[in-house]
């Protein structure tokens, strides 16, 4: 679902997209303060079969589930430092029947909320009014095409007309309630089969009164614990011809793929619907979890040996605990510290 989340990597790194986080100072410690941002996944299954997504292709290695509202409340109680959350990762958030209540609860605590959805859910206007009224700040609608023909090549099982109809309902709900949020973004992930429709889709977004942004396609090579397919074959099949729509690392063919230290380990934990805590949004194997917030306090996980060892890989600080290995040892996404 989150397949190709766009991150901005500068001297200050945006993990959740709203506030720049001063990671230069955080990288100096293996036990950072409690995080201000997190990704909390309400549900980790989906109605679509997108072939590169581990959920859609059924290559993920975890038991699929829906996050109980009680667990969501426990997480917010555990991490009182939170200022913003992504309510999505590996599934379709609007399949969780408590999603509006989750948004509302977060907003009551002053927490900024964002959802990414394919909008392939059959919901009436009252449902969308509930989402808008709950206080969602940003909704990213992943619509990768201006016609059904191009859209369904990647969004297998998807219905573009249904997604656009839901967009109309959400904008109608905002007007009916007199609210300016959520900010709605038509997010168009560019591939070989839809790149000719970017401008048409932008015009459709303008007609609907929503923002439009393009996002770059990746071929699944960011996941450090996935079974390695033939990435070159995937690149040939999926990547657009126009280089302006390509991730920089595919043009320069560099490794690490992203030319900065890992931001997630210091400021962006990922929490699955069952409560498993993962070091980043690219991890797809349940066995790679660093802890389980349904069974232990988040603070003890945030400063445990797995986190401290993993941070040491991207920091000048030395890890002095017992010998250990984590999924981060195999990461080729981010810049390691010298000799690590």
mmCIF file of C-alpha atoms in Angstrom:
data_model
loop_
_atom_site.group_PDB
_atom_site.id
_atom_site.type_symbol
_atom_site.label_atom_id
_atom_site.label_comp_id
_atom_site.label_asym_id
_atom_site.label_seq_id
_atom_site.Cartn_x
_atom_site.Cartn_y
_atom_site.Cartn_z
ATOM 1 C CA UNK A 1 0.000 0.000 0.000
ATOM 2 C CA UNK A 2 2.668 2.398 1.028
ATOM 3 C CA UNK A 3 4.704 0.887 -1.802
ATOM 4 C CA UNK A 4 6.509 4.041 -2.856
ATOM 5 C CA UNK A 5 6.312 6.574 -0.080
ATOM 6 C CA UNK A 6 8.223 9.687 -1.108
ATOM 7 C CA UNK A 7 10.648 10.921 1.534
ATOM 8 C CA UNK A 8 12.574 14.181 1.408
ATOM 9 C CA UNK A 9 16.216 13.704 2.342
ATOM 10 C CA UNK A 10 18.130 16.876 3.161
ATOM 11 C CA UNK A 11 20.256 18.035 6.089
ATOM 12 C CA UNK A 12 16.957 17.754 7.887
ATOM 13 C CA UNK A 13 14.892 14.691 7.035
ATOM 14 C CA UNK A 14 11.117 14.507 6.811
ATOM 15 C CA UNK A 15 9.909 11.070 7.866
ATOM 16 C CA UNK A 16 6.214 11.822 8.065
ATOM 17 C CA UNK A 17 6.109 14.697 5.640
ATOM 18 C CA UNK A 18 5.110 17.646 7.852
ATOM 19 C CA UNK A 19 7.869 18.787 10.181
ATOM 20 C CA UNK A 20 11.605 18.558 9.421
ATOM 21 C CA UNK A 21 13.344 16.540 12.120
ATOM 22 C CA UNK A 22 16.884 17.650 13.129
ATOM 23 C CA UNK A 23 18.476 14.228 12.786
ATOM 24 C CA UNK A 24 22.075 15.418 12.902
ATOM 25 C CA UNK A 25 21.829 15.706 16.651
ATOM 26 C CA UNK A 26 19.810 12.510 17.049
ATOM 27 C CA UNK A 27 22.446 10.492 15.174
ATOM 28 C CA UNK A 28 24.881 11.237 18.005
ATOM 29 C CA UNK A 29 23.035 8.951 20.407
ATOM 30 C CA UNK A 30 21.915 5.319 20.433
ATOM 31 C CA UNK A 31 19.133 6.128 22.932
ATOM 32 C CA UNK A 32 17.208 9.059 21.413
ATOM 33 C CA UNK A 33 14.199 10.744 23.021
ATOM 34 C CA UNK A 34 10.790 9.211 22.474
ATOM 35 C CA UNK A 35 9.667 9.828 18.878
ATOM 36 C CA UNK A 36 7.420 12.676 17.774
ATOM 37 C CA UNK A 37 6.205 10.719 14.757
ATOM 38 C CA UNK A 38 5.183 7.133 14.021
ATOM 39 C CA UNK A 39 3.482 4.982 11.436
ATOM 40 C CA UNK A 40 0.621 3.049 12.996
ATOM 41 C CA UNK A 41 -0.880 0.552 10.566
ATOM 42 C CA UNK A 42 -4.650 0.069 11.132
ATOM 43 C CA UNK A 43 -4.894 -2.963 8.834
ATOM 44 C CA UNK A 44 -2.369 -4.924 6.807
ATOM 45 C CA UNK A 45 -4.467 -6.412 4.030
ATOM 46 C CA UNK A 46 -5.929 -4.888 0.898
ATOM 47 C CA UNK A 47 -8.539 -5.407 -1.812
ATOM 48 C CA UNK A 48 -6.008 -4.897 -4.634
ATOM 49 C CA UNK A 49 -3.254 -7.179 -5.944
ATOM 50 C CA UNK A 50 -0.521 -4.710 -6.863
ATOM 51 C CA UNK A 51 2.363 -6.930 -8.063
ATOM 52 C CA UNK A 52 5.334 -5.131 -6.460
ATOM 53 C CA UNK A 53 3.613 -4.552 -3.116
ATOM 54 C CA UNK A 54 4.307 -7.411 -0.639
ATOM 55 C CA UNK A 55 0.659 -7.310 0.433
ATOM 56 C CA UNK A 56 -0.763 -7.409 -3.083
ATOM 57 C CA UNK A 57 1.676 -10.069 -4.248
ATOM 58 C CA UNK A 58 1.292 -12.103 -1.019
ATOM 59 C CA UNK A 59 5.064 -12.138 -0.452
ATOM 60 C CA UNK A 60 4.859 -10.593 3.009
ATOM 61 C CA UNK A 61 5.658 -12.803 5.974
ATOM 62 C CA UNK A 62 3.203 -11.973 8.712
ATOM 63 C CA UNK A 63 -0.267 -12.892 9.830
ATOM 64 C CA UNK A 64 -2.697 -10.335 8.458
ATOM 65 C CA UNK A 65 -4.868 -8.537 10.994
ATOM 66 C CA UNK A 66 -6.911 -5.473 11.940
ATOM 67 C CA UNK A 67 -5.642 -3.296 14.790
ATOM 68 C CA UNK A 68 -8.082 -3.311 17.729
ATOM 69 C CA UNK A 69 -9.034 0.161 18.911
ATOM 70 C CA UNK A 70 -7.837 -0.732 22.434
ATOM 71 C CA UNK A 71 -4.329 -1.400 21.113
ATOM 72 C CA UNK A 72 -4.341 1.916 19.256
ATOM 73 C CA UNK A 73 -5.220 3.697 22.506
ATOM 74 C CA UNK A 74 -2.443 1.833 24.333
ATOM 75 C CA UNK A 75 0.088 2.972 21.724
ATOM 76 C CA UNK A 76 -0.953 6.614 22.124
ATOM 77 C CA UNK A 77 -0.744 6.259 25.896
ATOM 78 C CA UNK A 78 2.697 4.660 25.602
ATOM 79 C CA UNK A 79 4.111 7.264 23.212
ATOM 80 C CA UNK A 80 2.861 10.545 24.653
ATOM 81 C CA UNK A 81 5.501 12.436 22.688
ATOM 82 C CA UNK A 82 3.642 11.846 19.407
ATOM 83 C CA UNK A 83 2.785 14.915 17.363
ATOM 84 C CA UNK A 84 1.993 13.227 14.049
ATOM 85 C CA UNK A 85 1.135 9.780 12.729
ATOM 86 C CA UNK A 86 0.728 7.995 9.436
ATOM 87 C CA UNK A 87 -2.321 5.742 9.673
ATOM 88 C CA UNK A 88 -1.265 3.397 6.884
ATOM 89 C CA UNK A 89 1.557 1.129 5.780
ATOM 90 C CA UNK A 90 0.862 -2.323 4.279
ATOM 91 C CA UNK A 91 -2.915 -2.297 3.893
ATOM 92 C CA UNK A 92 -6.024 -0.301 3.055
ATOM 93 C CA UNK A 93 -6.759 1.846 6.138
ATOM 94 C CA UNK A 94 -10.461 2.277 5.429
ATOM 95 C CA UNK A 95 -10.996 -1.469 5.917
ATOM 96 C CA UNK A 96 -10.586 -0.947 9.661
ATOM 97 C CA UNK A 97 -14.103 -0.298 11.006
ATOM 98 C CA UNK A 98 -12.669 1.895 13.799
ATOM 99 C CA UNK A 99 -10.615 4.165 11.536
ATOM 100 C CA UNK A 100 -12.742 7.281 12.134
ATOM 101 C CA UNK A 101 -12.575 6.704 15.881
ATOM 102 C CA UNK A 102 -8.794 6.353 15.660
ATOM 103 C CA UNK A 103 -8.495 9.661 13.810
ATOM 104 C CA UNK A 104 -10.810 11.379 16.262
ATOM 105 C CA UNK A 105 -8.896 10.043 19.262
ATOM 106 C CA UNK A 106 -5.566 11.182 17.838
ATOM 107 C CA UNK A 107 -6.928 14.639 17.056
ATOM 108 C CA UNK A 108 -8.237 15.038 20.612
ATOM 109 C CA UNK A 109 -4.619 14.601 21.714
ATOM 110 C CA UNK A 110 -3.410 17.209 19.221
ATOM 111 C CA UNK A 111 -1.833 14.653 16.889
ATOM 112 C CA UNK A 112 -1.671 15.433 13.153
ATOM 113 C CA UNK A 113 -2.921 12.502 11.040
ATOM 114 C CA UNK A 114 -2.355 11.339 7.483
ATOM 115 C CA UNK A 115 -3.781 8.432 5.469
ATOM 116 C CA UNK A 116 -2.847 6.983 2.088
ATOM 117 C CA UNK A 117 -5.586 4.981 0.372
ATOM 118 C CA UNK A 118 -6.391 3.453 -3.014
ATOM 119 C CA UNK A 119 -10.053 4.418 -2.359
ATOM 120 C CA UNK A 120 -11.305 1.099 -3.734
ATOM 121 C CA UNK A 121 -13.808 0.705 -0.925
ATOM 122 C CA UNK A 122 -17.570 0.938 -1.332
ATOM 123 C CA UNK A 123 -18.634 3.529 1.230
ATOM 124 C CA UNK A 124 -21.536 5.964 1.278
ATOM 125 C CA UNK A 125 -21.417 9.722 1.827
ATOM 126 C CA UNK A 126 -22.104 9.360 5.562
ATOM 127 C CA UNK A 127 -18.970 7.255 5.984
ATOM 128 C CA UNK A 128 -16.834 9.936 4.336
ATOM 129 C CA UNK A 129 -18.530 12.644 6.403
ATOM 130 C CA UNK A 130 -17.443 10.671 9.462
ATOM 131 C CA UNK A 131 -13.826 10.639 8.274
ATOM 132 C CA UNK A 132 -13.851 14.362 7.510
ATOM 133 C CA UNK A 133 -15.584 15.250 10.775
ATOM 134 C CA UNK A 134 -13.106 13.114 12.737
ATOM 135 C CA UNK A 135 -10.393 15.604 11.734
ATOM 136 C CA UNK A 136 -8.110 13.808 9.272
ATOM 137 C CA UNK A 137 -5.432 16.292 8.148
ATOM 138 C CA UNK A 138 -4.194 14.770 4.878
ATOM 139 C CA UNK A 139 -5.578 12.113 2.552
ATOM 140 C CA UNK A 140 -3.323 10.820 -0.205
ATOM 141 C CA UNK A 141 -5.323 9.045 -2.903
ATOM 142 C CA UNK A 142 -3.127 6.604 -4.831
ATOM 143 C CA UNK A 143 -4.552 6.769 -8.357
ATOM 144 C CA UNK A 144 -1.968 5.728 -10.916
ATOM 145 C CA UNK A 145 -3.728 6.418 -14.193
ATOM 146 C CA UNK A 146 -6.247 8.585 -15.991
ATOM 147 C CA UNK A 147 -7.962 5.636 -17.698
ATOM 148 C CA UNK A 148 -8.983 2.216 -16.430
ATOM 149 C CA UNK A 149 -6.770 0.593 -19.070
ATOM 150 C CA UNK A 150 -3.514 2.038 -17.741
ATOM 151 C CA UNK A 151 -4.595 2.152 -14.090
ATOM 152 C CA UNK A 152 -5.386 -1.554 -13.753
ATOM 153 C CA UNK A 153 -2.029 -2.722 -15.136
ATOM 154 C CA UNK A 154 -0.466 -2.083 -11.732
ATOM 155 C CA UNK A 155 -3.550 -1.614 -9.535
ATOM 156 C CA UNK A 156 -4.798 -5.117 -10.288
ATOM 157 C CA UNK A 157 -8.413 -5.505 -9.224
ATOM 158 C CA UNK A 158 -8.844 -1.748 -8.909
ATOM 159 C CA UNK A 159 -11.705 0.341 -10.249
ATOM 160 C CA UNK A 160 -10.690 3.884 -11.186
ATOM 161 C CA UNK A 161 -14.292 5.086 -11.456
ATOM 162 C CA UNK A 162 -14.983 3.889 -7.903
ATOM 163 C CA UNK A 163 -11.886 5.676 -6.577
ATOM 164 C CA UNK A 164 -12.829 8.931 -8.320
ATOM 165 C CA UNK A 165 -16.423 8.633 -7.091
ATOM 166 C CA UNK A 166 -15.056 8.373 -3.540
ATOM 167 C CA UNK A 167 -12.913 11.449 -4.134
ATOM 168 C CA UNK A 168 -16.032 13.350 -5.157
ATOM 169 C CA UNK A 169 -17.859 12.172 -2.022
ATOM 170 C CA UNK A 170 -15.010 13.318 0.213
ATOM 171 C CA UNK A 171 -14.879 16.775 -1.377
ATOM 172 C CA UNK A 172 -18.686 16.926 -1.090
ATOM 173 C CA UNK A 173 -18.445 15.952 2.596
ATOM 174 C CA UNK A 174 -15.922 18.747 3.235
ATOM 175 C CA UNK A 175 -18.231 21.300 1.630
ATOM 176 C CA UNK A 176 -21.300 20.019 3.484
ATOM 177 C CA UNK A 177 -19.470 20.265 6.825
ATOM 178 C CA UNK A 178 -17.755 23.547 5.994
ATOM 179 C CA UNK A 179 -14.301 22.098 6.723
ATOM 180 C CA UNK A 180 -10.991 22.716 4.954
ATOM 181 C CA UNK A 181 -9.440 19.388 5.906
ATOM 182 C CA UNK A 182 -8.428 16.831 4.981
ATOM 183 C CA UNK A 183 -6.111 18.205 2.357
ATOM 184 C CA UNK A 184 -6.630 15.779 -0.527
ATOM 185 C CA UNK A 185 -3.736 14.800 -2.778
ATOM 186 C CA UNK A 186 -4.126 12.729 -5.943
ATOM 187 C CA UNK A 187 -0.857 10.796 -5.833
ATOM 188 C CA UNK A 188 0.191 9.409 -9.194
ATOM 189 C CA UNK A 189 2.982 6.807 -9.082
ATOM 190 C CA UNK A 190 4.529 6.888 -12.543
ATOM 191 C CA UNK A 191 5.313 3.656 -14.391
ATOM 192 C CA UNK A 192 5.941 2.663 -18.000
ATOM 193 C CA UNK A 193 2.242 2.140 -18.719
ATOM 194 C CA UNK A 194 0.804 5.380 -17.335
ATOM 195 C CA UNK A 195 3.526 8.010 -17.883
ATOM 196 C CA UNK A 196 1.700 9.314 -20.969
ATOM 197 C CA UNK A 197 -1.331 10.109 -18.775
ATOM 198 C CA UNK A 198 0.331 12.315 -16.143
ATOM 199 C CA UNK A 199 -0.945 15.584 -17.618
ATOM 200 C CA UNK A 200 -4.438 14.205 -18.179
ATOM 201 C CA UNK A 201 -4.608 13.000 -14.581
ATOM 202 C CA UNK A 202 -3.409 16.401 -13.346
ATOM 203 C CA UNK A 203 -6.272 18.030 -15.238
ATOM 204 C CA UNK A 204 -8.755 15.582 -13.700
ATOM 205 C CA UNK A 205 -7.439 16.425 -10.242
ATOM 206 C CA UNK A 206 -7.859 20.156 -10.895
ATOM 207 C CA UNK A 207 -11.432 19.534 -12.031
ATOM 208 C CA UNK A 208 -12.113 17.666 -8.770
ATOM 209 C CA UNK A 209 -10.540 20.465 -6.738
ATOM 210 C CA UNK A 210 -7.772 18.314 -5.228
ATOM 211 C CA UNK A 211 -3.990 18.663 -5.254
ATOM 212 C CA UNK A 212 -1.869 16.544 -7.572
ATOM 213 C CA UNK A 213 1.621 15.127 -7.142
ATOM 214 C CA UNK A 214 3.688 12.530 -8.906
ATOM 215 C CA UNK A 215 5.677 9.870 -7.069
ATOM 216 C CA UNK A 216 8.500 7.681 -8.321
ATOM 217 C CA UNK A 217 8.155 3.947 -8.793
ATOM 218 C CA UNK A 218 10.472 1.503 -7.084
ATOM 219 C CA UNK A 219 10.731 -2.170 -7.911
ATOM 220 C CA UNK A 220 10.743 -3.563 -4.374
ATOM 221 C CA UNK A 221 14.492 -3.280 -3.871
ATOM 222 C CA UNK A 222 14.123 -1.202 -0.692
ATOM 223 C CA UNK A 223 12.965 -4.156 1.442
ATOM 224 C CA UNK A 224 15.986 -5.550 3.332
ATOM 225 C CA UNK A 225 14.305 -8.851 4.259
ATOM 226 C CA UNK A 226 12.534 -9.777 1.032
ATOM 227 C CA UNK A 227 13.464 -12.663 -1.209
ATOM 228 C CA UNK A 228 15.495 -11.025 -3.960
ATOM 229 C CA UNK A 229 13.758 -11.215 -7.340
ATOM 230 C CA UNK A 230 15.373 -10.212 -10.617
ATOM 231 C CA UNK A 231 15.370 -6.467 -10.051
ATOM 232 C CA UNK A 232 16.784 -5.746 -13.499
ATOM 233 C CA UNK A 233 13.861 -7.576 -15.055
ATOM 234 C CA UNK A 234 11.458 -5.634 -12.834
ATOM 235 C CA UNK A 235 13.091 -2.357 -13.827
ATOM 236 C CA UNK A 236 12.796 -3.201 -17.508
ATOM 237 C CA UNK A 237 9.118 -4.093 -17.113
ATOM 238 C CA UNK A 238 7.942 -1.232 -14.864
ATOM 239 C CA UNK A 239 10.152 1.845 -14.954
ATOM 240 C CA UNK A 240 9.069 4.781 -17.141
ATOM 241 C CA UNK A 241 11.110 5.824 -20.150
ATOM 242 C CA UNK A 242 11.187 9.491 -19.190
ATOM 243 C CA UNK A 243 14.065 9.991 -16.744
ATOM 244 C CA UNK A 244 12.338 12.874 -14.998
ATOM 245 C CA UNK A 245 9.996 10.260 -13.525
ATOM 246 C CA UNK A 246 12.809 8.025 -12.226
ATOM 247 C CA UNK A 247 14.227 7.725 -8.728
ATOM 248 C CA UNK A 248 17.728 9.160 -8.655
ATOM 249 C CA UNK A 249 19.269 5.859 -7.584
ATOM 250 C CA UNK A 250 18.050 4.143 -10.755
ATOM 251 C CA UNK A 251 19.733 6.801 -12.882
ATOM 252 C CA UNK A 252 23.037 6.864 -10.997
ATOM 253 C CA UNK A 253 22.909 3.137 -10.140
ATOM 254 C CA UNK A 254 24.355 3.816 -6.726
ATOM 255 C CA UNK A 255 24.489 1.938 -3.463
ATOM 256 C CA UNK A 256 23.397 2.776 -0.868
ATOM 257 C CA UNK A 257 20.285 3.750 -2.748
ATOM 258 C CA UNK A 258 19.541 6.792 -0.570
ATOM 259 C CA UNK A 259 22.493 9.054 0.148
ATOM 260 C CA UNK A 260 21.872 9.765 3.835
ATOM 261 C CA UNK A 261 21.834 7.966 7.164
ATOM 262 C CA UNK A 262 18.671 6.092 8.142
ATOM 263 C CA UNK A 263 16.037 8.449 9.602
ATOM 264 C CA UNK A 264 13.598 5.786 10.804
ATOM 265 C CA UNK A 265 15.722 4.303 13.590
ATOM 266 C CA UNK A 266 15.789 7.619 15.453
ATOM 267 C CA UNK A 267 12.429 9.151 14.679
ATOM 268 C CA UNK A 268 9.974 6.930 12.800
ATOM 269 C CA UNK A 269 8.925 3.580 14.314
ATOM 270 C CA UNK A 270 6.492 1.417 12.369
ATOM 271 C CA UNK A 271 3.812 -0.408 14.358
ATOM 272 C CA UNK A 272 1.810 -3.212 12.770
ATOM 273 C CA UNK A 273 -1.887 -3.942 13.462
ATOM 274 C CA UNK A 274 -0.862 -6.701 15.879
ATOM 275 C CA UNK A 275 1.503 -4.394 17.784
ATOM 276 C CA UNK A 276 4.824 -5.509 16.313
ATOM 277 C CA UNK A 277 7.391 -2.704 16.170
ATOM 278 C CA UNK A 278 9.576 -2.528 13.071
ATOM 279 C CA UNK A 279 12.624 -0.354 12.387
ATOM 280 C CA UNK A 280 11.318 1.029 9.084
ATOM 281 C CA UNK A 281 8.471 0.870 6.589
ATOM 282 C CA UNK A 282 10.442 -1.331 4.158
ATOM 283 C CA UNK A 283 10.567 -4.412 6.425
ATOM 284 C CA UNK A 284 8.113 -7.168 5.458
ATOM 285 C CA UNK A 285 8.971 -10.145 7.697
ATOM 286 C CA UNK A 286 7.305 -10.468 11.114
ATOM 287 C CA UNK A 287 10.494 -12.149 12.408
ATOM 288 C CA UNK A 288 12.348 -8.871 11.815
ATOM 289 C CA UNK A 289 10.317 -7.045 14.491
ATOM 290 C CA UNK A 290 12.196 -5.281 17.296
ATOM 291 C CA UNK A 291 9.449 -5.835 19.856
ATOM 292 C CA UNK A 292 5.718 -6.051 20.485
ATOM 293 C CA UNK A 293 3.959 -3.066 22.020
ATOM 294 C CA UNK A 294 0.951 -5.227 22.902
ATOM 295 C CA UNK A 295 3.196 -7.119 25.345
ATOM 296 C CA UNK A 296 5.710 -4.556 26.620
ATOM 297 C CA UNK A 297 6.010 -0.782 27.003
ATOM 298 C CA UNK A 298 7.133 1.035 23.870
ATOM 299 C CA UNK A 299 9.924 2.840 25.734
ATOM 300 C CA UNK A 300 11.629 -0.461 26.570
ATOM 301 C CA UNK A 301 11.505 -1.446 22.884
ATOM 302 C CA UNK A 302 12.736 1.965 21.684
ATOM 303 C CA UNK A 303 15.900 1.630 23.771
ATOM 304 C CA UNK A 304 16.425 -2.137 23.551
ATOM 305 C CA UNK A 305 19.492 -3.927 22.194
ATOM 306 C CA UNK A 306 18.070 -4.397 18.697
ATOM 307 C CA UNK A 307 17.441 -0.679 18.308
ATOM 308 C CA UNK A 308 20.756 0.366 19.863
ATOM 309 C CA UNK A 309 22.786 -2.074 17.755
ATOM 310 C CA UNK A 310 20.955 -1.056 14.567
ATOM 311 C CA UNK A 311 21.468 2.651 15.247
ATOM 312 C CA UNK A 312 25.181 2.040 15.735
ATOM 313 C CA UNK A 313 25.411 0.872 12.115
ATOM 314 C CA UNK A 314 24.507 4.374 10.935
ATOM 315 C CA UNK A 315 26.114 6.360 13.735
ATOM 316 C CA UNK A 316 29.637 7.106 14.944
ATOM 317 C CA UNK A 317 28.581 5.803 18.343
ATOM 318 C CA UNK A 318 29.847 2.358 19.289
ATOM 319 C CA UNK A 319 27.457 -0.376 20.362
ATOM 320 C CA UNK A 320 28.761 -2.017 23.561
ATOM 321 C CA UNK A 321 26.060 -4.596 24.193
ATOM 322 C CA UNK A 322 26.096 -8.362 23.553
ATOM 323 C CA UNK A 323 26.646 -9.724 20.043
ATOM 324 C CA UNK A 324 23.458 -9.350 18.042
ATOM 325 C CA UNK A 325 22.202 -9.095 14.489
ATOM 326 C CA UNK A 326 19.106 -7.431 13.047
ATOM 327 C CA UNK A 327 17.490 -6.911 9.663
ATOM 328 C CA UNK A 328 19.267 -3.549 9.501
ATOM 329 C CA UNK A 329 22.606 -5.318 9.039
ATOM 330 C CA UNK A 330 21.463 -6.257 5.524
ATOM 331 C CA UNK A 331 20.121 -2.823 4.623
ATOM 332 C CA UNK A 332 21.467 -1.299 1.436
ATOM 333 C CA UNK A 333 19.165 1.708 1.423
ATOM 334 C CA UNK A 334 21.021 4.124 3.684
ATOM 335 C CA UNK A 335 24.573 5.319 4.234
ATOM 336 C CA UNK A 336 26.530 3.398 6.874
ATOM 337 C CA UNK A 337 29.094 4.920 9.163
ATOM 338 C CA UNK A 338 32.702 4.215 8.182
ATOM 339 C CA UNK A 339 33.805 0.676 8.925
ATOM 340 C CA UNK A 340 30.239 -0.548 9.591
#
